[in-house]
Short mmCIF file of C-alpha atoms in Angstrom, two decimals:
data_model
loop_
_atom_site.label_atom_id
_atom_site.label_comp_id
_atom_site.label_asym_id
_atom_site.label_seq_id
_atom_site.Cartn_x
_atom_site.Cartn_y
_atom_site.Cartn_z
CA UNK O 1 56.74 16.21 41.56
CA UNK O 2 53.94 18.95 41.43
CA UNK O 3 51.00 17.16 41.02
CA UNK O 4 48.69 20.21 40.91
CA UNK O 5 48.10 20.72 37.10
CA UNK O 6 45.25 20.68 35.15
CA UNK O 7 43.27 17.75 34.91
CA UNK O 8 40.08 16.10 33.62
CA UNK O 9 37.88 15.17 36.10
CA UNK O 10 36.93 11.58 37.10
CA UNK O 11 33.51 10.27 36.03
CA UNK O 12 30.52 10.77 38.74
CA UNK O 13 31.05 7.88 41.19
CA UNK O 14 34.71 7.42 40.47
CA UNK O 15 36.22 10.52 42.38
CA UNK O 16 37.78 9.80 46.08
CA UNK O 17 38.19 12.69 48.23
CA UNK O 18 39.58 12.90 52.15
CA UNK O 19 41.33 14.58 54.87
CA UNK O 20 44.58 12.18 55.74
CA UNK O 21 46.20 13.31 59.12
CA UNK O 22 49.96 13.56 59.38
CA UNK O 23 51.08 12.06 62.50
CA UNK O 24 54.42 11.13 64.17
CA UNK O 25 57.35 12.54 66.11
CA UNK O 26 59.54 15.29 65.89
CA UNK O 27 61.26 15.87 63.10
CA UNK O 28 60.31 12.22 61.33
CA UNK O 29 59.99 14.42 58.12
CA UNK O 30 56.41 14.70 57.71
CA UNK O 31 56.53 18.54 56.03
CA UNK O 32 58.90 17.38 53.90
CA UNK O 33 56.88 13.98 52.91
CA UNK O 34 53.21 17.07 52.16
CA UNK O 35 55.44 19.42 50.48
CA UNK O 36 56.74 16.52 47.56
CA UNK O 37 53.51 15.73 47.15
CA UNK O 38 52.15 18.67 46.72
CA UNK O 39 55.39 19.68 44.25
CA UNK O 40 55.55 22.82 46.72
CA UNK O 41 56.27 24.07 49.79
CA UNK O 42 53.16 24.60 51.43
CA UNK O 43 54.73 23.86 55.14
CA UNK O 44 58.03 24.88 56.71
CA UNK O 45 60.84 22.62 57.12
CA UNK O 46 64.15 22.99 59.09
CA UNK O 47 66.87 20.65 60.66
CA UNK O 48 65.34 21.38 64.26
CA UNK O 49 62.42 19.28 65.70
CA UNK O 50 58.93 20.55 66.52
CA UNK O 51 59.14 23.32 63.81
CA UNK O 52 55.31 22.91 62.99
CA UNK O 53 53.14 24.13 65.82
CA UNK O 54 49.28 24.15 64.02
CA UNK O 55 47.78 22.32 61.74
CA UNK O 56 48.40 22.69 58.37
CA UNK O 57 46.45 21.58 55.74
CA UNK O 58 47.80 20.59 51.87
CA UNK O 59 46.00 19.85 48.58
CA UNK O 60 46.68 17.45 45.87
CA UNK O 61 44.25 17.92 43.41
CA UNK O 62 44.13 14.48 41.11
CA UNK O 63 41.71 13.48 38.59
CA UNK O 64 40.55 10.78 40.26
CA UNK O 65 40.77 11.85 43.87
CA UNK O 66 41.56 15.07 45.85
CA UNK O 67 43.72 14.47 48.80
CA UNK O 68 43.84 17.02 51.69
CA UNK O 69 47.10 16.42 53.74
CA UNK O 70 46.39 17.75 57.38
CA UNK O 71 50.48 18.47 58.57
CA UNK O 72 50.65 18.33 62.02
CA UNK O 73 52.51 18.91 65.09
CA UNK O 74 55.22 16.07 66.21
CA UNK O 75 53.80 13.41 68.82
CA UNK O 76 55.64 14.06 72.17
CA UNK O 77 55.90 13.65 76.08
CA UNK O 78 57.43 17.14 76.43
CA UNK O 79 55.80 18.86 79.26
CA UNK O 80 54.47 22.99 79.26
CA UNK O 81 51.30 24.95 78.18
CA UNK O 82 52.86 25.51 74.62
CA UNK O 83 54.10 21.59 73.94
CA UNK O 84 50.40 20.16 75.10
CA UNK O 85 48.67 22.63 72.73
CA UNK O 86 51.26 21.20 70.14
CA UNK O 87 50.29 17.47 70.68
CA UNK O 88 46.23 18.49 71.21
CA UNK O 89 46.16 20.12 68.07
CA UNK O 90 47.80 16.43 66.55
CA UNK O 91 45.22 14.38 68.42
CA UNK O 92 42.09 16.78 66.88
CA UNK O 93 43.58 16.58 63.20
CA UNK O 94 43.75 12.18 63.65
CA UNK O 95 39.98 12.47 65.06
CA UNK O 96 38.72 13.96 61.94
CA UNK O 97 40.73 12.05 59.29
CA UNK O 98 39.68 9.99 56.97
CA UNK O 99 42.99 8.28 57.13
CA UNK O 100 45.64 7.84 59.65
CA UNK O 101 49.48 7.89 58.04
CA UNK O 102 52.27 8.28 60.23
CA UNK O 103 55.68 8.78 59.24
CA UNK O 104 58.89 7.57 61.39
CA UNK O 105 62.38 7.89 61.31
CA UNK O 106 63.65 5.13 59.95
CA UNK O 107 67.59 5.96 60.23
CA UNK O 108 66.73 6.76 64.30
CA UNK O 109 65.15 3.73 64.69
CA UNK O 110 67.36 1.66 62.96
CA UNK O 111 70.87 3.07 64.62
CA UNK O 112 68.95 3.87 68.04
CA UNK O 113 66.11 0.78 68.41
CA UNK O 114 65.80 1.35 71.95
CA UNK O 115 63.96 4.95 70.96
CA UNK O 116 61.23 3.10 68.87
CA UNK O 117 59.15 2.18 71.83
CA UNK O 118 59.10 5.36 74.22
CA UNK O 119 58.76 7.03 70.77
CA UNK O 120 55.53 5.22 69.19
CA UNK O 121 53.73 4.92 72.55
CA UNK O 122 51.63 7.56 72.46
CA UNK O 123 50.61 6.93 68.79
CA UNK O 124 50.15 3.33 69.56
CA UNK O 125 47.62 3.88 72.40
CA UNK O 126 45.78 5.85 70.32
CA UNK O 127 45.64 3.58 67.51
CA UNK O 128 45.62 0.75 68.76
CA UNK O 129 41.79 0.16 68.22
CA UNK O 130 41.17 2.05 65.13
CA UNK O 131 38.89 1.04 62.19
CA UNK O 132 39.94 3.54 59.84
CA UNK O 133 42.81 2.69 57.47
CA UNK O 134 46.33 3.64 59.19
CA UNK O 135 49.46 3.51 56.74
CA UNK O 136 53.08 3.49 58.05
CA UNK O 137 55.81 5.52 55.95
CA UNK O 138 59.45 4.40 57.89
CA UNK O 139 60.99 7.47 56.29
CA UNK O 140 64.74 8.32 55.34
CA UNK O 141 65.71 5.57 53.45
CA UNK O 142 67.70 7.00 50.84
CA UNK O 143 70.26 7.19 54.01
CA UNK O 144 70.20 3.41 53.95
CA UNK O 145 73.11 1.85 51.10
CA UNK O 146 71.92 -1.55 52.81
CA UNK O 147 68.23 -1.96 52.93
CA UNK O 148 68.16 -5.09 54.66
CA UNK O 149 69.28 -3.29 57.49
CA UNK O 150 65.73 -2.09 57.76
CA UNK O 151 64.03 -5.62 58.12
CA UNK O 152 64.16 -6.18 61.97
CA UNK O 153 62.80 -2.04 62.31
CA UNK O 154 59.95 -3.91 59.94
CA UNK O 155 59.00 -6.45 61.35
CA UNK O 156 58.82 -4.76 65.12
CA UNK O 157 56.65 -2.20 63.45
CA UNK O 158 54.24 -5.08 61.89
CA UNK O 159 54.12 -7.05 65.17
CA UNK O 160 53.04 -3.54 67.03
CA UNK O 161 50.84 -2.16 64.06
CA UNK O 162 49.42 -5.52 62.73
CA UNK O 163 46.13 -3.75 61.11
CA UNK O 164 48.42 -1.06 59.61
CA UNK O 165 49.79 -1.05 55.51
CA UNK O 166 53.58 -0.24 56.21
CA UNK O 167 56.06 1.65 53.00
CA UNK O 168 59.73 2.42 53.32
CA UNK O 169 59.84 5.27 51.92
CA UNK O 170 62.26 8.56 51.36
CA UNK O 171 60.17 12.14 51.54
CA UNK O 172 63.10 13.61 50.20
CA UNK O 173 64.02 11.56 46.90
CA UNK O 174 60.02 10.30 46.76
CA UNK O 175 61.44 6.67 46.88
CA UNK O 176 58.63 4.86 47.68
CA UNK O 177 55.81 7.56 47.60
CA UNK O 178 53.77 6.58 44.64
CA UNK O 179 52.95 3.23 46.21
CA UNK O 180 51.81 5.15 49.55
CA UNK O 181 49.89 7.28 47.37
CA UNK O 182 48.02 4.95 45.83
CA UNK O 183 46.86 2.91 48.90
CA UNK O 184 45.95 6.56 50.43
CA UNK O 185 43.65 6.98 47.40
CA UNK O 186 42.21 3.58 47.19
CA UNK O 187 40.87 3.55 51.02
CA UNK O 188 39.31 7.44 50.62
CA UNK O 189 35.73 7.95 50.71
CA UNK O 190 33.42 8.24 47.33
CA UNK O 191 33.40 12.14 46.69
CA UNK O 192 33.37 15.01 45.04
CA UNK O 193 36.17 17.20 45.04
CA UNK O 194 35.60 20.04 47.59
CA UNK O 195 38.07 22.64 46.65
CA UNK O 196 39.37 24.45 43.41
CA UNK O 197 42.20 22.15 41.83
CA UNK O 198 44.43 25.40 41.85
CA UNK O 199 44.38 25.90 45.41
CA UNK O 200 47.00 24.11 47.26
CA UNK O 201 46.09 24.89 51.06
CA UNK O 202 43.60 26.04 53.06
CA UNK O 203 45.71 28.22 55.24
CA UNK O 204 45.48 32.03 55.02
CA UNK O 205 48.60 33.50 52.87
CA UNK O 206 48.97 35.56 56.20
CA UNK O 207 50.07 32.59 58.25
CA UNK O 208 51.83 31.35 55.73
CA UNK O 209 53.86 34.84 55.14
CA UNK O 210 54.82 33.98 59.30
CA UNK O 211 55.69 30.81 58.73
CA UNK O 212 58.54 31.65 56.38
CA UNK O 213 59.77 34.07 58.53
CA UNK O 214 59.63 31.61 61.70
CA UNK O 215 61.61 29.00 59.24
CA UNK O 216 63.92 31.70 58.73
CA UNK O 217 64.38 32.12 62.20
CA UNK O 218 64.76 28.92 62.76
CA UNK O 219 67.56 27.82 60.57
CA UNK O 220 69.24 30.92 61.15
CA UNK O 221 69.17 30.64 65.14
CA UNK O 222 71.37 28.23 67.26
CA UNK O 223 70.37 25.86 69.98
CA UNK O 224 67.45 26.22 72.20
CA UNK O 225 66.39 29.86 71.32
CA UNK O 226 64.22 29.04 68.35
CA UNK O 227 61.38 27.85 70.74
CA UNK O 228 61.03 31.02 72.26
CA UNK O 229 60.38 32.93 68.84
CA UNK O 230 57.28 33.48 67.27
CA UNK O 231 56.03 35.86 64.15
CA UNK O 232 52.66 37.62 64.19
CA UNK O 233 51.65 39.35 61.13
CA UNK O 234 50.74 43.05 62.16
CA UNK O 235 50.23 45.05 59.05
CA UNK O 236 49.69 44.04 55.14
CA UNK O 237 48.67 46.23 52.95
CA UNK O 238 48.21 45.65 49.44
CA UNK O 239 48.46 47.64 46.11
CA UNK O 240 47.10 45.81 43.00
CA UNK O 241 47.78 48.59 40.83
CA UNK O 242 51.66 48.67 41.71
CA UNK O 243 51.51 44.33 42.36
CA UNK O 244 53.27 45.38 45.92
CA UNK O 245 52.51 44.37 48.84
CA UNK O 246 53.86 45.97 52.06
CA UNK O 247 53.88 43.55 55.02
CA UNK O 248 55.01 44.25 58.92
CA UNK O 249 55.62 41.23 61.03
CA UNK O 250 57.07 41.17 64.74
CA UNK O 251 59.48 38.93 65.95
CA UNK O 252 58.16 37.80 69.68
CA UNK O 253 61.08 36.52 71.69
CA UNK O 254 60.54 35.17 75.36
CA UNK O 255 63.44 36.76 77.24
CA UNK O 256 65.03 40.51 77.16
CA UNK O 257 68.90 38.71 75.94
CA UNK O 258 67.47 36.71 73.20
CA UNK O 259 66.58 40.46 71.40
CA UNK O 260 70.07 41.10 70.59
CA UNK O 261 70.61 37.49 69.52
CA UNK O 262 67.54 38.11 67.15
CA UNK O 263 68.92 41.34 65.91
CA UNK O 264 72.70 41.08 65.92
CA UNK O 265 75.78 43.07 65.43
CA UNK O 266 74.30 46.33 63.94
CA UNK O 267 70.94 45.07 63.45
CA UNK O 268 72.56 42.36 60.78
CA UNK O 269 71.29 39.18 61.56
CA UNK O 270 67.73 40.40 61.12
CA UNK O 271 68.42 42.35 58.29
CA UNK O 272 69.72 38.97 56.89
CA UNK O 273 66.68 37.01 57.85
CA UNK O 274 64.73 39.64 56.22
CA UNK O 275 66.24 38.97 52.84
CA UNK O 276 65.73 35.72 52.80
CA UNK O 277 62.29 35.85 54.09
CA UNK O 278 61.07 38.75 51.39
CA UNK O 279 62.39 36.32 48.48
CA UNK O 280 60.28 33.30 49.45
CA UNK O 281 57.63 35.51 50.20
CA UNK O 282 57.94 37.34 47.00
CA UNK O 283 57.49 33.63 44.67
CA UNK O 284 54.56 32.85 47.01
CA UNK O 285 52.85 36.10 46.44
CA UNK O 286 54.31 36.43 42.95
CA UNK O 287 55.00 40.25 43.28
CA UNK O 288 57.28 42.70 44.85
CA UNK O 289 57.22 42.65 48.53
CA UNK O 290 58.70 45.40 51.43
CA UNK O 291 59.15 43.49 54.44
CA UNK O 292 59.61 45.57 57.92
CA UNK O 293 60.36 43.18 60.71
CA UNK O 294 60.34 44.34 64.63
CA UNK O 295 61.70 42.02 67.57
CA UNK O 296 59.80 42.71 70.68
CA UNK O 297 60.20 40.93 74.36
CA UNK O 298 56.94 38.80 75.95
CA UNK O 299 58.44 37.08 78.56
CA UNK O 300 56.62 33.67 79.14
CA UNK O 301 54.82 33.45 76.38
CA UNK O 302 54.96 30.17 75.62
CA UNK O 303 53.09 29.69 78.79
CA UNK O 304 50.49 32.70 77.82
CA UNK O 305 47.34 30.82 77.27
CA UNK O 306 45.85 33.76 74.93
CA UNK O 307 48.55 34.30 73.20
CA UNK O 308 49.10 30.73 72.39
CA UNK O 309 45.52 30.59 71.18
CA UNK O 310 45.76 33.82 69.46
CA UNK O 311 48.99 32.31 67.33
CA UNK O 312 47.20 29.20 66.94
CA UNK O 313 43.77 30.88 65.50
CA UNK O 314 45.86 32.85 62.46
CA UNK O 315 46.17 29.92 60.66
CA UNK O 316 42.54 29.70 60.92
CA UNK O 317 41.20 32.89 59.61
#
């Protein structure tokens, strides 16, 4: 579904362009919904919830609109330094949209309806008294063989959200999408597009180079102790002659027993992670890539204001 080819663009006056901010709860399957639009993978996704932790911004590049997809952190009530900079960094992303969409679970909601409430609070509170268009996508229904199933979810979500445009939809098939699509286009400002319609984020390729090593992390890593990783990029150096690029990353992990977990049985588990990291990073870049990882111990770091703000800021430069 990569949307980003080459295309004519729309007469003066015709062209919409927008920032649209990403909003919901952990693990509703918002990266997933940015990357099939975008016919890449521009943000990480895993099985775990709260695997995005900054903003992350994704371009589809149309010829009669360019959409900027601002991916953000999940909505939640979790307490600690690390989990409020999570949910701040949501709130500043929906106060500078154009657009508000937020995606749900729809297979929660339906199988656990008592979660819908606790769940949307937050979000509701917030919205509750916008102008700006806000758009709905109840996600995950390709897991539904009965769709009627979905109706009372529906309606409760109509009754709370009354000013709101609401799409089943399924991130993962793109059941569903093209309708959503449309109504995001249609309710965008008049404008000229304001980036290249080749690029397809405006994150550095540093933070992105992280990223794939945090995903790795985290689908490799049981439990709890992906939360207490994080990847800063220390050294890249490239050669354009050779098309190599070498690239040093450490592994921060909060507590002196999760480095062995990282590293495993004769250093195998990173080595592993390694792998899989250098061939993602390898088709991003589109060259040959040596990839030297290092776990080292910060203990409390996801309380470490500086640090936090020092992670946060690389996807900024």
């Amino acid at each position: 579904m990569n949307q980003n080819t080459h295309t004519t663009p729309a007469p003066a006056g015709e062209h919409k362009f927008g920032y649209v901010a990403i909003m919901g709860p952990p693990n509703a399957g918002k990266s997933t919904l940015m990357n099939t639009y975008l016919g890449d993978k521009v943000a990480i996704v895993t099985p775990k919830p709260q695997t995005t932790r900054n903003q992350i911004s994704g371009i589809l590049s149309e010829p009669s609109a360019q959409v900027i997809f601002v991916d953000t952190p999940g909505v939640h009530q979790l307490r600690g330094k690390m989990n409020r900079m999570l949910v701040q960094s949501a709130w500043q992303a929906m106060h500078g949209a154009d657009l508000i969409l937020v995606v749900l679970d729809g297979d929660v909601y339906v199988r656990r309806p008592e979660s819908l409430e606790p769940d949307l609070e937050p979000m509701l509170k917030a919205i509750a008294q916008e102008t700006r268009p806000v758009a709905v996508a109840v996600n995950k229904v390709d897991l539904f063989h009965d769709k009627s199933r979905m109706l009372p979810l529906l309606q409760q979500l109509h009754a709370a959200w009354p000013q709101a445009e609401i799409f089943p939809v399924s991130a993962l098939t793109g059941d569903g999408l093209p309708p959503l699509l449309a109504f995001v286009k249609e309710r965008l400002p008049d404008a000229p597009a304001q980036f290249p319609e080749d690029q397809l984020s405006t994150v550095p390729l540093r933070f992105m180079v992280a990223e794939i090593i945090r995903e790795k992390l985290f689908i490799s890593l049981k439990q709890e102790l992906p939360y207490y990783t994080a990847v800063n990029i220390e050294q890249w150096q490239e050669d354009a002659e050779r098309k190599f690029t070498t690239i040093h990353a450490v592994i921060y992990v909060g507590r002196a027993n999760h480095k062995g977990m990282v590293i495993g049985k004769n250093g195998q588990h990173l080595k592993q992670i390694g792998i899989d990291a250098r061939k993602e990073i390898e088709t991003l870049l589109e060259h040959r890539v040596h990839l030297e990882l290092w776990v080292k111990v910060r203990e409390g770091w996801t309380e470490d204001q500086s640090f936090l703000q020092a992670l946060h800021s690389a996807s900024e430069e």
